[in-house]
PDB file of C-alpha atoms in Angstrom:
ATOM      1  CA  MET A   1     -50.422 -98.036  23.612  1.00 44.00           C
ATOM      2  CA  LYS A   2     -52.732 -99.285  20.861  1.00 55.00           C
ATOM      3  CA  PRO A   3     -51.937-102.762  19.569  1.00 46.00           C
ATOM      4  CA  SER A   4     -51.353-102.731  15.821  1.00 52.00           C
ATOM      5  CA  ASN A   5     -52.563-106.308  15.447  1.00 84.00           C
ATOM      6  CA  TRP A   6     -55.057-108.460  17.246  1.00 95.00           C
ATOM      7  CA  PHE A   7     -55.012-112.231  17.099  1.00 96.00           C
ATOM      8  CA  VAL A   8     -58.462-113.820  16.971  1.00 97.00           C
ATOM      9  CA  ARG A   9     -58.975-117.545  17.519  1.00 98.00           C
ATOM     10  CA  LEU A  10     -61.643-119.984  18.596  1.00 97.00           C
ATOM     11  CA  GLU A  11     -62.323-119.992  22.313  1.00 96.00           C
ATOM     12  CA  ASN A  12     -61.176-123.160  24.072  1.00 95.00           C
ATOM     13  CA  ALA A  13     -62.047-124.697  27.436  1.00 94.00           C
ATOM     14  CA  ALA A  14     -58.998-123.138  29.096  1.00 94.00           C
ATOM     15  CA  ASP A  15     -60.344-119.659  28.223  1.00 95.00           C
ATOM     16  CA  ALA A  16     -63.681-120.052  30.020  1.00 92.00           C
ATOM     17  CA  ALA A  17     -62.591-118.686  33.404  1.00 91.00           C
ATOM     18  CA  VAL A  18     -61.033-115.543  31.903  1.00 92.00           C
ATOM     19  CA  VAL A  19     -64.090-114.966  29.706  1.00 90.00           C
ATOM     20  CA  GLU A  20     -66.400-115.376  32.719  1.00 85.00           C
ATOM     21  CA  VAL A  21     -64.412-112.792  34.700  1.00 87.00           C
ATOM     22  CA  MET A  22     -64.626-110.313  31.797  1.00 87.00           C
ATOM     23  CA  GLN A  23     -68.391-110.873  31.521  1.00 79.00           C
ATOM     24  CA  ALA A  24     -68.868-110.415  35.273  1.00 76.00           C
ATOM     25  CA  GLU A  25     -66.893-107.160  35.210  1.00 80.00           C
ATOM     26  CA  ALA A  26     -68.739-105.860  32.155  1.00 68.00           C
ATOM     27  CA  PHE A  27     -72.306-106.840  33.018  1.00 66.00           C
ATOM     28  CA  GLY A  28     -72.345-107.429  36.775  1.00 62.00           C
ATOM     29  CA  PRO A  29     -74.333-109.957  38.774  1.00 65.00           C
ATOM     30  CA  GLY A  30     -77.642-108.693  37.373  1.00 60.00           C
ATOM     31  CA  ARG A  31     -76.739-110.087  33.944  1.00 56.00           C
ATOM     32  CA  PHE A  32     -78.319-113.434  34.760  1.00 50.00           C
ATOM     33  CA  ALA A  33     -81.733-111.794  35.156  1.00 56.00           C
ATOM     34  CA  ARG A  34     -81.642-110.272  31.665  1.00 70.00           C
ATOM     35  CA  THR A  35     -83.785-111.930  29.030  1.00 77.00           C
ATOM     36  CA  ALA A  36     -80.942-112.688  26.596  1.00 79.00           C
ATOM     37  CA  PHE A  37     -78.984-114.423  29.369  1.00 73.00           C
ATOM     38  CA  LYS A  38     -82.071-116.403  30.353  1.00 81.00           C
ATOM     39  CA  VAL A  39     -82.566-117.581  26.747  1.00 86.00           C
ATOM     40  CA  ARG A  40     -78.956-118.843  26.691  1.00 83.00           C
ATOM     41  CA  GLU A  41     -79.252-120.498  30.121  1.00 83.00           C
ATOM     42  CA  GLY A  42     -78.522-124.200  29.976  1.00 79.00           C
ATOM     43  CA  VAL A  43     -77.589-124.151  26.285  1.00 88.00           C
ATOM     44  CA  ALA A  44     -73.956-124.490  25.292  1.00 90.00           C
ATOM     45  CA  HIS A  45     -72.586-121.748  23.101  1.00 91.00           C
ATOM     46  CA  CYS A  46     -71.317-122.932  19.717  1.00 94.00           C
ATOM     47  CA  SER A  47     -67.692-123.929  20.122  1.00 94.00           C
ATOM     48  CA  ASN A  48     -67.164-123.346  16.390  1.00 96.00           C
ATOM     49  CA  LEU A  49     -68.629-119.825  16.649  1.00 97.00           C
ATOM     50  CA  SER A  50     -67.148-118.508  19.894  1.00 96.00           C
ATOM     51  CA  LEU A  51     -63.991-116.440  19.691  1.00 97.00           C
ATOM     52  CA  VAL A  52     -61.418-114.706  21.821  1.00 96.00           C
ATOM     53  CA  GLY A  53     -59.267-111.781  20.806  1.00 96.00           C
ATOM     54  CA  LEU A  54     -55.725-111.656  22.128  1.00 96.00           C
ATOM     55  CA  SER A  55     -53.213-108.910  22.673  1.00 95.00           C
ATOM     56  CA  GLY A  56     -49.997-110.851  22.918  1.00 94.00           C
ATOM     57  CA  GLU A  57     -50.839-113.730  25.261  1.00 93.00           C
ATOM     58  CA  LYS A  58     -53.635-111.880  27.100  1.00 94.00           C
ATOM     59  CA  ILE A  59     -57.291-112.482  26.305  1.00 95.00           C
ATOM     60  CA  ALA A  60     -58.593-108.994  25.625  1.00 95.00           C
ATOM     61  CA  GLY A  61     -62.112-109.799  24.425  1.00 94.00           C
ATOM     62  CA  SER A  62     -64.581-112.491  23.500  1.00 94.00           C
ATOM     63  CA  VAL A  63     -67.765-113.123  21.581  1.00 97.00           C
ATOM     64  CA  ARG A  64     -70.056-116.141  21.651  1.00 94.00           C
ATOM     65  CA  LEU A  65     -72.934-117.348  19.520  1.00 96.00           C
ATOM     66  CA  THR A  66     -75.615-119.637  20.938  1.00 94.00           C
ATOM     67  CA  PRO A  67     -78.137-121.538  18.819  1.00 96.00           C
ATOM     68  CA  VAL A  68     -81.742-120.411  19.031  1.00 96.00           C
ATOM     69  CA  MET A  69     -84.934-120.843  17.116  1.00 96.00           C
ATOM     70  CA  ILE A  70     -86.869-117.778  15.972  1.00 97.00           C
ATOM     71  CA  GLY A  71     -90.253-119.258  15.249  1.00 96.00           C
ATOM     72  CA  GLU A  72     -89.306-122.165  12.974  1.00 95.00           C
ATOM     73  CA  THR A  73     -86.016-120.639  11.802  1.00 96.00           C
ATOM     74  CA  GLN A  74     -82.627-121.737  13.148  1.00 96.00           C
ATOM     75  CA  ALA A  75     -80.530-118.690  14.100  1.00 97.00           C
ATOM     76  CA  GLN A  76     -77.792-117.627  16.489  1.00 97.00           C
ATOM     77  CA  LEU A  77     -78.011-115.352  19.525  1.00 95.00           C
ATOM     78  CA  LEU A  78     -74.932-113.178  19.944  1.00 95.00           C
ATOM     79  CA  GLY A  79     -73.575-112.546  23.337  1.00 82.00           C
ATOM     80  CA  PRO A  80     -72.140-111.534  25.200  1.00 89.00           C
ATOM     81  CA  LEU A  81     -69.582-109.491  23.313  1.00 92.00           C
ATOM     82  CA  THR A  82     -67.050-108.439  25.911  1.00 92.00           C
ATOM     83  CA  VAL A  83     -63.833-106.419  25.741  1.00 92.00           C
ATOM     84  CA  ASP A  84     -61.521-105.984  28.713  1.00 92.00           C
ATOM     85  CA  PRO A  85     -61.672-102.302  29.813  1.00 90.00           C
ATOM     86  CA  ALA A  86     -57.929-101.935  29.229  1.00 91.00           C
ATOM     87  CA  PHE A  87     -58.504-102.668  25.520  1.00 93.00           C
ATOM     88  CA  LYS A  88     -61.755-100.791  24.815  1.00 91.00           C
ATOM     89  CA  ASN A  89     -62.071 -98.364  21.907  1.00 92.00           C
ATOM     90  CA  ARG A  90     -59.263-100.002  19.951  1.00 94.00           C
ATOM     91  CA  GLY A  91     -61.327-101.917  17.413  1.00 94.00           C
ATOM     92  CA  LEU A  92     -61.305-105.361  18.991  1.00 95.00           C
ATOM     93  CA  GLY A  93     -65.070-105.514  19.513  1.00 95.00           C
ATOM     94  CA  LYS A  94     -65.739-104.661  15.862  1.00 96.00           C
ATOM     95  CA  LEU A  95     -63.125-107.186  14.721  1.00 97.00           C
ATOM     96  CA  LEU A  96     -64.716-109.923  16.831  1.00 97.00           C
ATOM     97  CA  LEU A  97     -68.161-109.042  15.413  1.00 97.00           C
ATOM     98  CA  GLN A  98     -66.927-109.106  11.826  1.00 97.00           C
ATOM     99  CA  THR A  99     -64.983-112.332  12.278  1.00 97.00           C
ATOM    100  CA  VAL A 100     -67.818-114.227  13.967  1.00 98.00           C
ATOM    101  CA  SER A 101     -70.381-113.051  11.394  1.00 98.00           C
ATOM    102  CA  ASP A 102     -68.090-114.091   8.527  1.00 98.00           C
ATOM    103  CA  MET A 103     -67.590-117.494  10.151  1.00 98.00           C
ATOM    104  CA  ALA A 104     -71.328-117.942  10.774  1.00 98.00           C
ATOM    105  CA  ARG A 105     -72.115-117.029   7.162  1.00 97.00           C
ATOM    106  CA  SER A 106     -69.513-119.486   5.850  1.00 97.00           C
ATOM    107  CA  GLN A 107     -71.047-122.217   8.042  1.00 97.00           C
ATOM    108  CA  GLY A 108     -74.505-121.690   6.569  1.00 96.00           C
ATOM    109  CA  GLU A 109     -76.100-119.697   9.374  1.00 96.00           C
ATOM    110  CA  THR A 110     -78.868-117.361   8.226  1.00 96.00           C
ATOM    111  CA  ALA A 111     -79.186-114.769  11.002  1.00 97.00           C
ATOM    112  CA  ILE A 112     -77.646-113.469  14.217  1.00 98.00           C
ATOM    113  CA  LEU A 113     -79.947-111.866  16.783  1.00 97.00           C
ATOM    114  CA  LEU A 114     -78.826-109.692  19.685  1.00 95.00           C
ATOM    115  CA  VAL A 115     -79.991-107.267  22.313  1.00 94.00           C
ATOM    116  CA  GLY A 116     -77.679-104.262  22.291  1.00 92.00           C
ATOM    117  CA  ASP A 117     -76.966-100.650  21.420  1.00 93.00           C
ATOM    118  CA  ALA A 118     -78.111 -99.965  17.866  1.00 95.00           C
ATOM    119  CA  PRO A 119     -75.541 -97.207  17.169  1.00 95.00           C
ATOM    120  CA  TYR A 120     -72.653 -99.538  18.052  1.00 95.00           C
ATOM    121  CA  TYR A 121     -73.883-102.581  16.140  1.00 96.00           C
ATOM    122  CA  ALA A 122     -75.254-100.730  13.072  1.00 96.00           C
ATOM    123  CA  SER A 123     -71.765-100.275  11.648  1.00 94.00           C
ATOM    124  CA  SER A 124     -71.459-104.081  11.622  1.00 96.00           C
ATOM    125  CA  GLY A 125     -74.682-104.452   9.626  1.00 96.00           C
ATOM    126  CA  TYR A 126     -77.179-105.088  12.438  1.00 97.00           C
ATOM    127  CA  LYS A 127     -80.627-103.611  11.906  1.00 97.00           C
ATOM    128  CA  PRO A 128     -83.530-103.038  14.283  1.00 97.00           C
ATOM    129  CA  VAL A 129     -86.166-105.747  14.295  1.00 98.00           C
ATOM    130  CA  PRO A 130     -89.587-104.336  13.353  1.00 97.00           C
ATOM    131  CA  PHE A 131     -91.735-104.132  16.465  1.00 96.00           C
ATOM    132  CA  GLY A 132     -93.458-107.443  17.242  1.00 95.00           C
ATOM    133  CA  ARG A 133     -91.803-109.464  14.459  1.00 97.00           C
ATOM    134  CA  ILE A 134     -89.450-111.307  16.848  1.00 97.00           C
ATOM    135  CA  ARG A 135     -90.422-111.853  20.466  1.00 95.00           C
ATOM    136  CA  LEU A 136     -88.321-112.944  23.409  1.00 93.00           C
ATOM    137  CA  PRO A 137     -89.723-114.758  26.470  1.00 90.00           C
ATOM    138  CA  GLY A 138     -89.123-111.807  28.762  1.00 88.00           C
ATOM    139  CA  PRO A 139     -88.803-108.041  28.781  1.00 90.00           C
ATOM    140  CA  VAL A 140     -86.577-106.452  26.137  1.00 92.00           C
ATOM    141  CA  ASP A 141     -86.435-102.845  25.004  1.00 92.00           C
ATOM    142  CA  PRO A 142     -87.705-103.204  21.405  1.00 92.00           C
ATOM    143  CA  GLY A 143     -85.241-100.536  20.242  1.00 92.00           C
ATOM    144  CA  ARG A 144     -82.371-102.788  21.341  1.00 94.00           C
ATOM    145  CA  LEU A 145     -83.491-105.942  19.502  1.00 96.00           C
ATOM    146  CA  LEU A 146     -81.243-106.167  16.441  1.00 97.00           C
ATOM    147  CA  ILE A 147     -80.620-108.705  13.702  1.00 98.00           C
ATOM    148  CA  LEU A 148     -77.952-109.367  11.101  1.00 98.00           C
ATOM    149  CA  GLN A 149     -79.212-111.264   8.063  1.00 97.00           C
ATOM    150  CA  LEU A 150     -76.409-113.468   6.732  1.00 97.00           C
ATOM    151  CA  ASP A 151     -78.143-114.478   3.518  1.00 96.00           C
ATOM    152  CA  ASP A 152     -80.971-113.344   1.237  1.00 94.00           C
ATOM    153  CA  SER A 153     -83.727-115.140   3.155  1.00 93.00           C
ATOM    154  CA  ASP A 154     -86.606-113.245   4.738  1.00 94.00           C
ATOM    155  CA  MET A 155     -86.149-111.985   8.273  1.00 97.00           C
ATOM    156  CA  PRO A 156     -87.378-114.692  10.631  1.00 97.00           C
ATOM    157  CA  SER A 157     -90.372-114.055  12.835  1.00 98.00           C
ATOM    158  CA  GLY A 158     -91.848-115.533  15.958  1.00 97.00           C
ATOM    159  CA  MET A 159     -90.885-116.401  19.507  1.00 96.00           C
ATOM    160  CA  VAL A 160     -87.230-116.968  20.364  1.00 95.00           C
ATOM    161  CA  ARG A 161     -86.372-120.132  22.225  1.00 93.00           C
ATOM    162  CA  ALA A 162     -83.042-121.658  23.142  1.00 90.00           C
ATOM    163  CA  GLY A 163     -81.406-124.442  21.182  1.00 84.00           C
ATOM    164  CA  GLY A 164     -81.910-125.832  17.745  1.00 72.00           C
ATOM    165  CA  ARG A 165     -84.790-127.688  16.203  1.00 52.00           C
ATOM    166  CA  SER A 166     -86.238-130.355  18.423  1.00 41.00           C
TER     167      SER A 166
END
């Protein structure tokens, strides 16, 4: 049965355990070795830009944004985007992406970076980063490095590091 309506809200502290279980099921124990996870390590995700999607009372998916710097430009790193397998292919992932990007734009963010499947994220406006323009401190398939520009500024360039300006 496909839900006709999703309810999307900000993630709260009580959701963390459910979100962690979904992430573990989706990405496995090797997720912590991936470069994007390492960039986010030790940095709190933005509580005002982290969402859960509900089907009734059940958390069916989540998305988080974490502050990063790309060179000298403040940006957000998306991830993980996770949807419970029982609710996949029903539009929740796309709704979470659209909602979080709209919220980030309204809060003055300029860009959201992610490592993911270009065909999936392209429909939400994400574009491949030109080779070498943005670098992460670890291995990443360059074809999976994507960015969503939230304003008319130039695409940032440089090394990605966790957190905001120091």
